[in-house]
Structure formats: structure tokens, C-alpha cells
Tab-separated table of C-alpha atoms in Angstrom:
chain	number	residue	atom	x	y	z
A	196	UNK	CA	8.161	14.008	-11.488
A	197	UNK	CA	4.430	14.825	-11.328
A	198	UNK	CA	3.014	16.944	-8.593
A	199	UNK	CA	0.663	14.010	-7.113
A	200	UNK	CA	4.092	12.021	-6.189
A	201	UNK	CA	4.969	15.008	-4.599
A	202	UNK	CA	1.596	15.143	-2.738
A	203	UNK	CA	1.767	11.601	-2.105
A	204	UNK	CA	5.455	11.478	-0.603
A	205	UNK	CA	4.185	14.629	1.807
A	206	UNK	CA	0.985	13.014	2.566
A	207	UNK	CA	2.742	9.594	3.924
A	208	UNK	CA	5.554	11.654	5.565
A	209	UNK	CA	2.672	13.515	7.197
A	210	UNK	CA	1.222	10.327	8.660
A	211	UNK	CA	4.487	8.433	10.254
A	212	UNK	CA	4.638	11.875	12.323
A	213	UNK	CA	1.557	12.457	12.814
A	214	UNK	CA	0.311	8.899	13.449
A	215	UNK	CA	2.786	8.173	16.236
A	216	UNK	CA	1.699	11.582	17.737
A	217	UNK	CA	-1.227	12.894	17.893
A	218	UNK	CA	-3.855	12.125	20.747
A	219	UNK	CA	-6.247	8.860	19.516
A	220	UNK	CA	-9.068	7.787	22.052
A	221	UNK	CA	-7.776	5.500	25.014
A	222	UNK	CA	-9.369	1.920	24.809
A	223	UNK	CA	-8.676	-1.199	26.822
A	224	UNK	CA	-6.976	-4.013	25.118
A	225	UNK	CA	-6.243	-1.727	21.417
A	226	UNK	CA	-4.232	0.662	23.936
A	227	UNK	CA	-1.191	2.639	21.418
A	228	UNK	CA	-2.092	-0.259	18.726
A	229	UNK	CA	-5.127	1.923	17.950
A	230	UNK	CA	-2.693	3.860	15.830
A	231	UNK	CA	-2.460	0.715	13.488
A	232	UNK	CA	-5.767	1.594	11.941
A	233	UNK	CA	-3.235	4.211	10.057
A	234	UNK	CA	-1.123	2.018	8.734
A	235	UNK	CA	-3.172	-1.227	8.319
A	236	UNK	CA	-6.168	-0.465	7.183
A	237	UNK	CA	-5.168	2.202	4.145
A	238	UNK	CA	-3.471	-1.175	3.080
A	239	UNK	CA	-6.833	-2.388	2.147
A	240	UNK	CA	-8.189	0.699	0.723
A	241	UNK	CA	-5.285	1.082	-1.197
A	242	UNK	CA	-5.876	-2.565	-2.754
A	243	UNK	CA	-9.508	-2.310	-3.799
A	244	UNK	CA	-8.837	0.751	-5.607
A	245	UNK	CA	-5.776	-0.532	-7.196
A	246	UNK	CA	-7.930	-3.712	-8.169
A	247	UNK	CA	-10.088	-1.775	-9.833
A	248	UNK	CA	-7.933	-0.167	-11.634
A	249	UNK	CA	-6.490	-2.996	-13.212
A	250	UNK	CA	-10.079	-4.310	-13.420
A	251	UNK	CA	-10.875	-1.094	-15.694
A	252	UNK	CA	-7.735	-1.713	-17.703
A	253	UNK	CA	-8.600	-5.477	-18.647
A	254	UNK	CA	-12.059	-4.348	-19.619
A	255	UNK	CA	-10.116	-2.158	-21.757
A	256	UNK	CA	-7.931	-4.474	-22.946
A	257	UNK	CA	-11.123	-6.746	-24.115
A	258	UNK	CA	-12.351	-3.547	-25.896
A	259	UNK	CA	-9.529	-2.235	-27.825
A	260	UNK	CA	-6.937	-5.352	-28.037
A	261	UNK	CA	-4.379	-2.978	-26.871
A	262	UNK	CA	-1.668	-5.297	-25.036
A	263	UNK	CA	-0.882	-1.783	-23.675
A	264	UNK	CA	-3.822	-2.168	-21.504
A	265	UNK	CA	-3.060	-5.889	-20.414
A	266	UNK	CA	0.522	-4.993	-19.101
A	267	UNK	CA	-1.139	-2.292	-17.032
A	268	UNK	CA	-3.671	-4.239	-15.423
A	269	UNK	CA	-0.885	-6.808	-14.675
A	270	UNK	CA	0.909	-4.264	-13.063
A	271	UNK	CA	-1.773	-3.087	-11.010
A	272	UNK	CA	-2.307	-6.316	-9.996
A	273	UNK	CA	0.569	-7.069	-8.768
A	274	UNK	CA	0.825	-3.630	-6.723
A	275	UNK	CA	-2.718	-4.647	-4.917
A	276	UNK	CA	-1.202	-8.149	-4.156
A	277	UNK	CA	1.903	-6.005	-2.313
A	278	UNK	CA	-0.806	-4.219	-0.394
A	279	UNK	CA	-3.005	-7.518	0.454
A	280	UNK	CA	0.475	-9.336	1.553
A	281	UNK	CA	1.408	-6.377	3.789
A	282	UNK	CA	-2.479	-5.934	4.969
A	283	UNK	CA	-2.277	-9.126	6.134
A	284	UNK	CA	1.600	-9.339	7.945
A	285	UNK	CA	0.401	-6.132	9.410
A	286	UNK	CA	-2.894	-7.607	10.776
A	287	UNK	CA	-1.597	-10.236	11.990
A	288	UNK	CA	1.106	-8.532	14.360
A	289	UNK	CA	-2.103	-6.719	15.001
A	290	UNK	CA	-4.100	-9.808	16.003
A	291	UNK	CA	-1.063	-11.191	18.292
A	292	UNK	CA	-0.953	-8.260	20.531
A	293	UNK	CA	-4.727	-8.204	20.414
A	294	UNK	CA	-6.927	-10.960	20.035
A	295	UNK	CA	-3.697	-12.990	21.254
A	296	UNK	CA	-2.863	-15.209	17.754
A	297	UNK	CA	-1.492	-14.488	15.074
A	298	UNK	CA	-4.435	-15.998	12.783
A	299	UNK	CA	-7.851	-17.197	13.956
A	300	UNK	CA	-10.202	-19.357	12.074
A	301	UNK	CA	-12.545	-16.369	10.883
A	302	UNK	CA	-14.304	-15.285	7.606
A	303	UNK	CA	-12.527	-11.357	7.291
A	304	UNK	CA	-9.022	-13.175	7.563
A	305	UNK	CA	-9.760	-16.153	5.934
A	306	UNK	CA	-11.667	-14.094	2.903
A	307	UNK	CA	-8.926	-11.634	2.487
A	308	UNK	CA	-6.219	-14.930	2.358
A	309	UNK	CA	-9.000	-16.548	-0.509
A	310	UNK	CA	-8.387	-13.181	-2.075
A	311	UNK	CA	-4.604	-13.377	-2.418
A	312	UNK	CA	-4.818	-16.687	-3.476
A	313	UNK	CA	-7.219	-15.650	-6.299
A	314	UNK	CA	-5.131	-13.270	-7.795
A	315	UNK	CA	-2.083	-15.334	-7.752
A	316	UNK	CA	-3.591	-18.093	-9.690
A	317	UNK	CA	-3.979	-14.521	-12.407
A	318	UNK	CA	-0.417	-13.769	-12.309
A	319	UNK	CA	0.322	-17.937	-12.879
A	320	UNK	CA	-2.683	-18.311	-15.658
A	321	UNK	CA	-0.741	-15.176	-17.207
A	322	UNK	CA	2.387	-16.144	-17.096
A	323	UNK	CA	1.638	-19.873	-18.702
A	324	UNK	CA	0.418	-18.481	-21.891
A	325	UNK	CA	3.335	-17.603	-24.664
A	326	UNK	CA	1.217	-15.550	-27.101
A	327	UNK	CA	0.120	-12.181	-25.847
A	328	UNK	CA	-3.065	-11.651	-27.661
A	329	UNK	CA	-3.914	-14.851	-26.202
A	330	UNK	CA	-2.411	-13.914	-22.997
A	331	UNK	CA	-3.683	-10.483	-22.723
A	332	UNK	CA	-7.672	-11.735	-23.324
A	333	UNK	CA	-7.356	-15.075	-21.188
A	334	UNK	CA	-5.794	-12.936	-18.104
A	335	UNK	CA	-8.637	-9.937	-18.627
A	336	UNK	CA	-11.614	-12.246	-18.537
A	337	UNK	CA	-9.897	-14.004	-15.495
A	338	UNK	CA	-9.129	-10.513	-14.214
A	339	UNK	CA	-13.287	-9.841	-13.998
A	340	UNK	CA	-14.262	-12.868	-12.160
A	341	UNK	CA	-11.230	-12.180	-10.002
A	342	UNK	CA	-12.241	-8.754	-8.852
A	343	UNK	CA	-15.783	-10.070	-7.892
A	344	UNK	CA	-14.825	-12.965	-6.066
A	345	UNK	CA	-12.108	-10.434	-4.192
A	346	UNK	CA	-14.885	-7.861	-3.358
A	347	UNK	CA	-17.229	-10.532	-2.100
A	348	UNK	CA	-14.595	-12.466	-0.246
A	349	UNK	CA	-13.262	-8.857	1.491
A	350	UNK	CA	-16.679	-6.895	1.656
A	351	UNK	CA	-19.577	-9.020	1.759
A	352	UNK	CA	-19.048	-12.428	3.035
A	353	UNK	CA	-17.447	-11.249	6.648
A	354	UNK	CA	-20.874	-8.938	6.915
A	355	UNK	CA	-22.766	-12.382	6.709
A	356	UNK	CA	-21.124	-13.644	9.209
A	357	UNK	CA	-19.501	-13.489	13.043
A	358	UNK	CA	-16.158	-12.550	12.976
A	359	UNK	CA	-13.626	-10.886	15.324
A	360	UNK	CA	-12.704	-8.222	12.833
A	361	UNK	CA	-14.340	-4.609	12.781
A	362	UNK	CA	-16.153	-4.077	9.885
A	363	UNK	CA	-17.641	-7.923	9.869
A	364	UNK	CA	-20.987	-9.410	11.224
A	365	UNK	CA	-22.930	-6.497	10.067
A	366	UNK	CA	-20.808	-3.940	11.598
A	367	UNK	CA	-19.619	-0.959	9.923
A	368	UNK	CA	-15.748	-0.984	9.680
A	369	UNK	CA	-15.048	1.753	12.323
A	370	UNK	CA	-17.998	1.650	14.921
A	371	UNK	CA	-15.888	-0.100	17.584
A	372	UNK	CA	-12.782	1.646	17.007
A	373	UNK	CA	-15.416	5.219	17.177
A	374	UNK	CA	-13.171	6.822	14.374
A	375	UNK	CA	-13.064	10.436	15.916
A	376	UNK	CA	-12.180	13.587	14.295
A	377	UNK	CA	-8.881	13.655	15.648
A	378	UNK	CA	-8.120	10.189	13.929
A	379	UNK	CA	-10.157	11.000	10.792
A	380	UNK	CA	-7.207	13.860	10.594
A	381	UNK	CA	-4.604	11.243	10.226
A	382	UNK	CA	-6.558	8.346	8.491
A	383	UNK	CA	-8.118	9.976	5.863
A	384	UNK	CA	-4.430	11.370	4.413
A	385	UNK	CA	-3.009	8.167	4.963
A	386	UNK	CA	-5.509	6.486	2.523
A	387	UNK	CA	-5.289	9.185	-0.349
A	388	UNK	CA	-1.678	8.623	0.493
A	389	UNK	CA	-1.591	5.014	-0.006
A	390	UNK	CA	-3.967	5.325	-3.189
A	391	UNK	CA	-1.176	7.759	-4.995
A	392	UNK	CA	1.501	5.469	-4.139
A	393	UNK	CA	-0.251	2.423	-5.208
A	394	UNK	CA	-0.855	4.160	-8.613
A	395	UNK	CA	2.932	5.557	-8.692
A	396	UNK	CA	4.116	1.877	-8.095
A	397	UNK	CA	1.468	0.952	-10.950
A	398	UNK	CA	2.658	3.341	-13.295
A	399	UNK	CA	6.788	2.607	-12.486
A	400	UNK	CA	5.727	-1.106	-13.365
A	401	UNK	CA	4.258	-0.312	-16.187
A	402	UNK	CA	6.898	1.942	-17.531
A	403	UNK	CA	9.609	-0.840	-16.830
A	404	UNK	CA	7.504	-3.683	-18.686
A	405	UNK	CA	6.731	-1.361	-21.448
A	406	UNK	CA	10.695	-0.562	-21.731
A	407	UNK	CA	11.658	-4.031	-21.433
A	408	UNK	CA	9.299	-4.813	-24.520
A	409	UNK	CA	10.585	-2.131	-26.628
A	410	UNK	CA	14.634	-3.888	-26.180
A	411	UNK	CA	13.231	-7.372	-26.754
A	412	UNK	CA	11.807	-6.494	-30.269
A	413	UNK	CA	14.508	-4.249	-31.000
A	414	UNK	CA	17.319	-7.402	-30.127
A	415	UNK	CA	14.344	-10.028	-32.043
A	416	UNK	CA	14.269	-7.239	-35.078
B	121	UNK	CA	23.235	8.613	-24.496
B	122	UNK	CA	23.230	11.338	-21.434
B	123	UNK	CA	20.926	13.531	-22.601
B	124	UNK	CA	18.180	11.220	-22.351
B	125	UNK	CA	18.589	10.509	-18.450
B	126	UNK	CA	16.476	13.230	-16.696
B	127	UNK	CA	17.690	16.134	-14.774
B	128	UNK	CA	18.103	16.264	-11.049
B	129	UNK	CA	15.619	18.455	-9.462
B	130	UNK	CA	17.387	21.545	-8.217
B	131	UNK	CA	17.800	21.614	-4.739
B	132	UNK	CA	15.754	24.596	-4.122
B	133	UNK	CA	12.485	22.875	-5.502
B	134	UNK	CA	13.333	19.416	-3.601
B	135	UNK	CA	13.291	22.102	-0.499
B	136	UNK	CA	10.170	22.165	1.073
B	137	UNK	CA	10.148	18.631	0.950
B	138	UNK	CA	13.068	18.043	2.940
B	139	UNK	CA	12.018	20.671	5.516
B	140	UNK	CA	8.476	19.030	5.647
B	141	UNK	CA	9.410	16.392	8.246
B	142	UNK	CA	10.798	18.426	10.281
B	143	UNK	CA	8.162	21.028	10.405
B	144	UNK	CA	5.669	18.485	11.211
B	145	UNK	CA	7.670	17.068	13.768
B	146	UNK	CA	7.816	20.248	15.625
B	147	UNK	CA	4.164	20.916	14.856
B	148	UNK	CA	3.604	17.656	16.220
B	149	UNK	CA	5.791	17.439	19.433
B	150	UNK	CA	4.141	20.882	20.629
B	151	UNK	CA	0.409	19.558	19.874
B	152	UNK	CA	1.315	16.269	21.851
B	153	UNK	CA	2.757	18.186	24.389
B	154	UNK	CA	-0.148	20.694	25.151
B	155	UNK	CA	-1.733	20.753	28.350
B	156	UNK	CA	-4.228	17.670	28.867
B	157	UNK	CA	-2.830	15.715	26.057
B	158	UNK	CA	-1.991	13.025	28.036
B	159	UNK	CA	-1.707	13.757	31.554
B	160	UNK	CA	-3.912	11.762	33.157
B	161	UNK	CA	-1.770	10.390	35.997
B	162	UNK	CA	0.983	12.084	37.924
B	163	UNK	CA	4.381	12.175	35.968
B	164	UNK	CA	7.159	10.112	37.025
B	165	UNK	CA	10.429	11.942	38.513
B	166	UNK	CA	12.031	11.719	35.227
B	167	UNK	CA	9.290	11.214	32.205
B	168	UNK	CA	10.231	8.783	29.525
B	169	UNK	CA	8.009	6.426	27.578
B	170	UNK	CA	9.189	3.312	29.569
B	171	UNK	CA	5.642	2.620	30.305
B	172	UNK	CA	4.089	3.793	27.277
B	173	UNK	CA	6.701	0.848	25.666
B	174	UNK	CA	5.481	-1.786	28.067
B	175	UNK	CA	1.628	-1.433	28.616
B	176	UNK	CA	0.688	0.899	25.761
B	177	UNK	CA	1.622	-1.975	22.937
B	178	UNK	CA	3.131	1.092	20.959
B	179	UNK	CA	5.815	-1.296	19.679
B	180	UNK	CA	3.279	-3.147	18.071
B	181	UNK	CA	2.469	0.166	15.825
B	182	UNK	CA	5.940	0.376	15.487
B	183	UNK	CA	6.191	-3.024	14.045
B	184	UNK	CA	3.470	-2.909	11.939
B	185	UNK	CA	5.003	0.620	10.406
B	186	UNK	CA	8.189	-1.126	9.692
B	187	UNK	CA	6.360	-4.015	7.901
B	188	UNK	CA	4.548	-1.327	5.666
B	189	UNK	CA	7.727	0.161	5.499
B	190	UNK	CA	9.650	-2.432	4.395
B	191	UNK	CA	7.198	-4.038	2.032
B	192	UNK	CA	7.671	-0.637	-0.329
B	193	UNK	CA	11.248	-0.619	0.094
B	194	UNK	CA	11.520	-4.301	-1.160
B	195	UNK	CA	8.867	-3.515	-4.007
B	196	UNK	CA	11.258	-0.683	-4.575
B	197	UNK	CA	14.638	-2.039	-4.856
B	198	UNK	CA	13.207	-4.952	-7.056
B	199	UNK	CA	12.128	-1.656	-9.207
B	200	UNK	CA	15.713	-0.206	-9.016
B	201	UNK	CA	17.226	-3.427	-9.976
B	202	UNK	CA	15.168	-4.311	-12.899
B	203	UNK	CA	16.062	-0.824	-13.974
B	204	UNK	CA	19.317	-1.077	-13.336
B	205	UNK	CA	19.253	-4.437	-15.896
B	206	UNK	CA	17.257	-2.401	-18.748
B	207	UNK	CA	19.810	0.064	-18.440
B	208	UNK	CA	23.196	-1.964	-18.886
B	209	UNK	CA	21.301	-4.063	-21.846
B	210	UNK	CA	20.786	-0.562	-23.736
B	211	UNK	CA	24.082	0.441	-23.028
B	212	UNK	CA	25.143	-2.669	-24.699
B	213	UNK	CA	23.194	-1.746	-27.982
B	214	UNK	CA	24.290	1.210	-28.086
């Protein structure tokens, strides 16, 4: 096993303790659940980086017809869709306790729901198409206009407009919750954390699939 | 067919990461409990987190930990099975 699983396994281990127990700013309303910003919000950093990722690897699937590169985007697509479906269960709970419902009629939540939806009309365009040169290009070029509408549905579009959620209506993402140093401690491991484990998933996928390939043309052969 | 499954890591270099919890619990648990951590109001006869559980919405972190949690754990055992399905169809070639 490579050293950054290692690092990421210590890293996460690092922030159940210390998330649950180190000091964090006292705030009406947020009280304790001011500690979720360590656990729901590396969600979302985790995704956009593992979008990208498999962004980068259908751009370099278009490039080099490698159907290498097309089962790794696919994977990495499919880890960022874990993260978005968990970002959002875990914002919700958040919301409950919170804003007092579990989903409100507002651009960040809406957005980040538009962006699930986009990518799982990738992983049914994909899976419709037999050939895999076919496959692999069709689901790449999707992959690019996915990734856009994703970033402007999570990072722009809430900054146009009012919404409930931090890091909306022009706000940067952590002036309400005033990030201090003793949460930066915690939050800042968490998301490296979440970023090695979203790559390790990645990577496991894309081992399997690649595995799986090799016995099916072996059995066809 | 054995020697292609990989070696378990000897116990010694799994080590430190079994003792890492528990060194950062203790780390932890004396940080939290310094003076002025969070002694604001007068403690209680016998100090518990009873009110911590039912004003300070902690459960909710809780929660929220266990969905994380339990998202990677599914994602994981789907992992384990689908390897566990590659490896009986190669034992069958073989």
C-alpha cells in the first residue's frame, strides 16, 4: 500500500477525534453542529477535485483513444457522485436541526441536486452505448459539458443569488461561520483527507474495472 | 495461484497506525480538558454531557459523521464484493 493511503487513513482518523473535541467558536442556532463544517463540507471539496480529475482523464481519453483513460474518468465519476450524495444527506440533517427543514427551495441546494442529476444522465449515456470506442468518446465529450454545468451550478449560480447557504449571495463560503485557527486545524486535514480517499476509491475502481476487462477477453479469447 | 495475493503488512509497520487513535485521543481529551476550555458556567454536581446532548445539537454532528461514515463503508463493501466475484471467476480458470 502506498504511503498517501497511509497519510490519508491517519489524516481522517485525526479528524473524528479531533473534530468532536477540540474547542470551535460558540454561535447561537449552529451550537455543537458547527463541527459539521468537518465533515460536510470536505464532501464538496472532495467532489470538485475528484470531478476534475475525471474531467482531465476524458480530455485524455479524446487525445490518445486510450479506453484506459475512459474507465478512469468513469470511475472518478462515480466516486464524486458518492461524495455529492453524502454532501447532500449530510446537509440536509444539517438544515433540519438548523434552518428547521430538511430541504428549502434555494439555488446552493437546488444547484448541487442539478449537479447530481447531471452526472447521472453520464453514467446512463455511458452505459447505453455497446462499443467502447464509441462509448469512451461519447461519455468524454459529455464528461466536459458536465463538469461546467457542475461548477456553475455549485460555484457560481448560488453567488448570483439569495440563498440560506454560506458561501451563496456573494458571500465567501466561511465568513459567517468566521473559520478560526482553531477550526482551520481540523478542516484543512479533513479536506486533504477526503481528497486522498476520493483518489484511493478512484484508483480501487479503476483497478477492479481494469481486472474485470482483462477475464472477459481472456473467457471471449 | 498464492503467490500472487500480496503479503500482509507485518504487524510492526501496521503499528503506529493502530496506536494513532489512541494517542490522539489522549492528546485530545487533555486539550479539551484544559482550564477555560469550556467552563463557562458552574459545573453540575456530577458533569456529564446530558446537556451538551440536548441543547448543543452535538447529535446532529454525530449523525452527520455516521452518514459520511457509512456512505464509504457501503462504497466499500460493494468494492469487497465485486472483488470477491473477480476472484472466484479466476479461480475457476485456473
Amino acid at each position: 500500500m502506498k504511503w498517501w493511503k497511509y497519510l490519508a487513513a491517519a489524516l481522517l482518523l485525526y479528524v473524528a477525534v479531533a473534530g468532536v473535541l477540540l474547542p470551535v467558536p460558540r454561535r447561537n442556532i449552529l451550537n455543537e453542529t458547527i463541527r459539521n463544517l468537518y465533515f460536510h463540507v470536505p464532501m464538496w471539496f472532495a467532489l470538485t477535485v475528484v470531478l476534475a480529475v475525471s474531467v482531465g482523464y476524458a480530455v485524455a481519453h479524446l487525445r490518445t483513444g486510450k479506453l484506459l483513460y475512459d474507465v478512469w474518468a468513469n470511475e472518478a465519476a462515480k466516486v464524486a457522485t458518492l461524495f455529492g450524495v453524502l454532501g447532500i444527506l449530510t446537509g440536509s440533517l444539517w438544515a433540519r436541526y438548523t434552518w428547521g427543514t430538511w430541504w428549502t427551495d434555494d439555488v446552493r441546494l437546488n444547484g448541487a441536486a442539478r449537479a447530481l442529476l447531471v452526472y447521472g444522465a453520464y453514467f446512463v449515456l455511458r452505459a447505453s452505448l455497446p462499443d467502447p470506442q464509441q462509448r469512451g468518446r461519447i461519455a468524454a465529450v459529455y464528461n466536459i459539458f458536465a463538469f461546467a454545468a457542475a461548477l456553475s451550478l455549485l460555484y457560481v449560480k448560488p453567488r448570483l443569488n439569495d440563498s440560506l447557504h454560506p458561501g451563496a449571495g456573494g458571500n465567501p463560503a466561511f465568513s459567517k461561520y468566521d473559520l478560526d485557527n482553531a477550526m482551520r486545524l481540523v478542516f484543512y486535514p479533513a479536506v486533504i483527507g477526503w481528497i486522498l480517499v476520493g483518489a484511493w476509491l478512484t484508483q480501487l475502481g479503476a483497478r477492479l474495472t481494469l481486472l474485470r476487462n482483462q477475464l472477459d477477453e481472456q473467457e471471449s479469447a | 495461484m498464492n503467490r500472487n495475493l500480496p503479503k500482509p503488512a507485518p504487524l510492526l509497520r501496521r503499528l503506529p497506525l493502530l496506536l494513532l487513535p489512541l494517542a490522539l485521543f489522549a492528546a485530545c481529551s487533555v486539550l479539551a480538558q484544559a482550564p477555560g476550555a469550556a467552563s463557562a458556567a458552574a459545573p453540575p454536581a456530577v458533569e456529564m454531557a446530558d446537556s451538551l446532548r440536548a441543547d448543543g445539537k452535538i447529535w446532529v454532528v454525530a449523525g452527520v459523521f455516521a452518514i459520511v461514515m457509512l456512505g464509504m463503508l457501503v462504497y466499500l463493501l460493494r468494492l469487497e464484493s465485486k472483488v470477491g466475484k473477480l476472484e472466484k471467476r479466476m479461480r475457476n480458470e485456473e
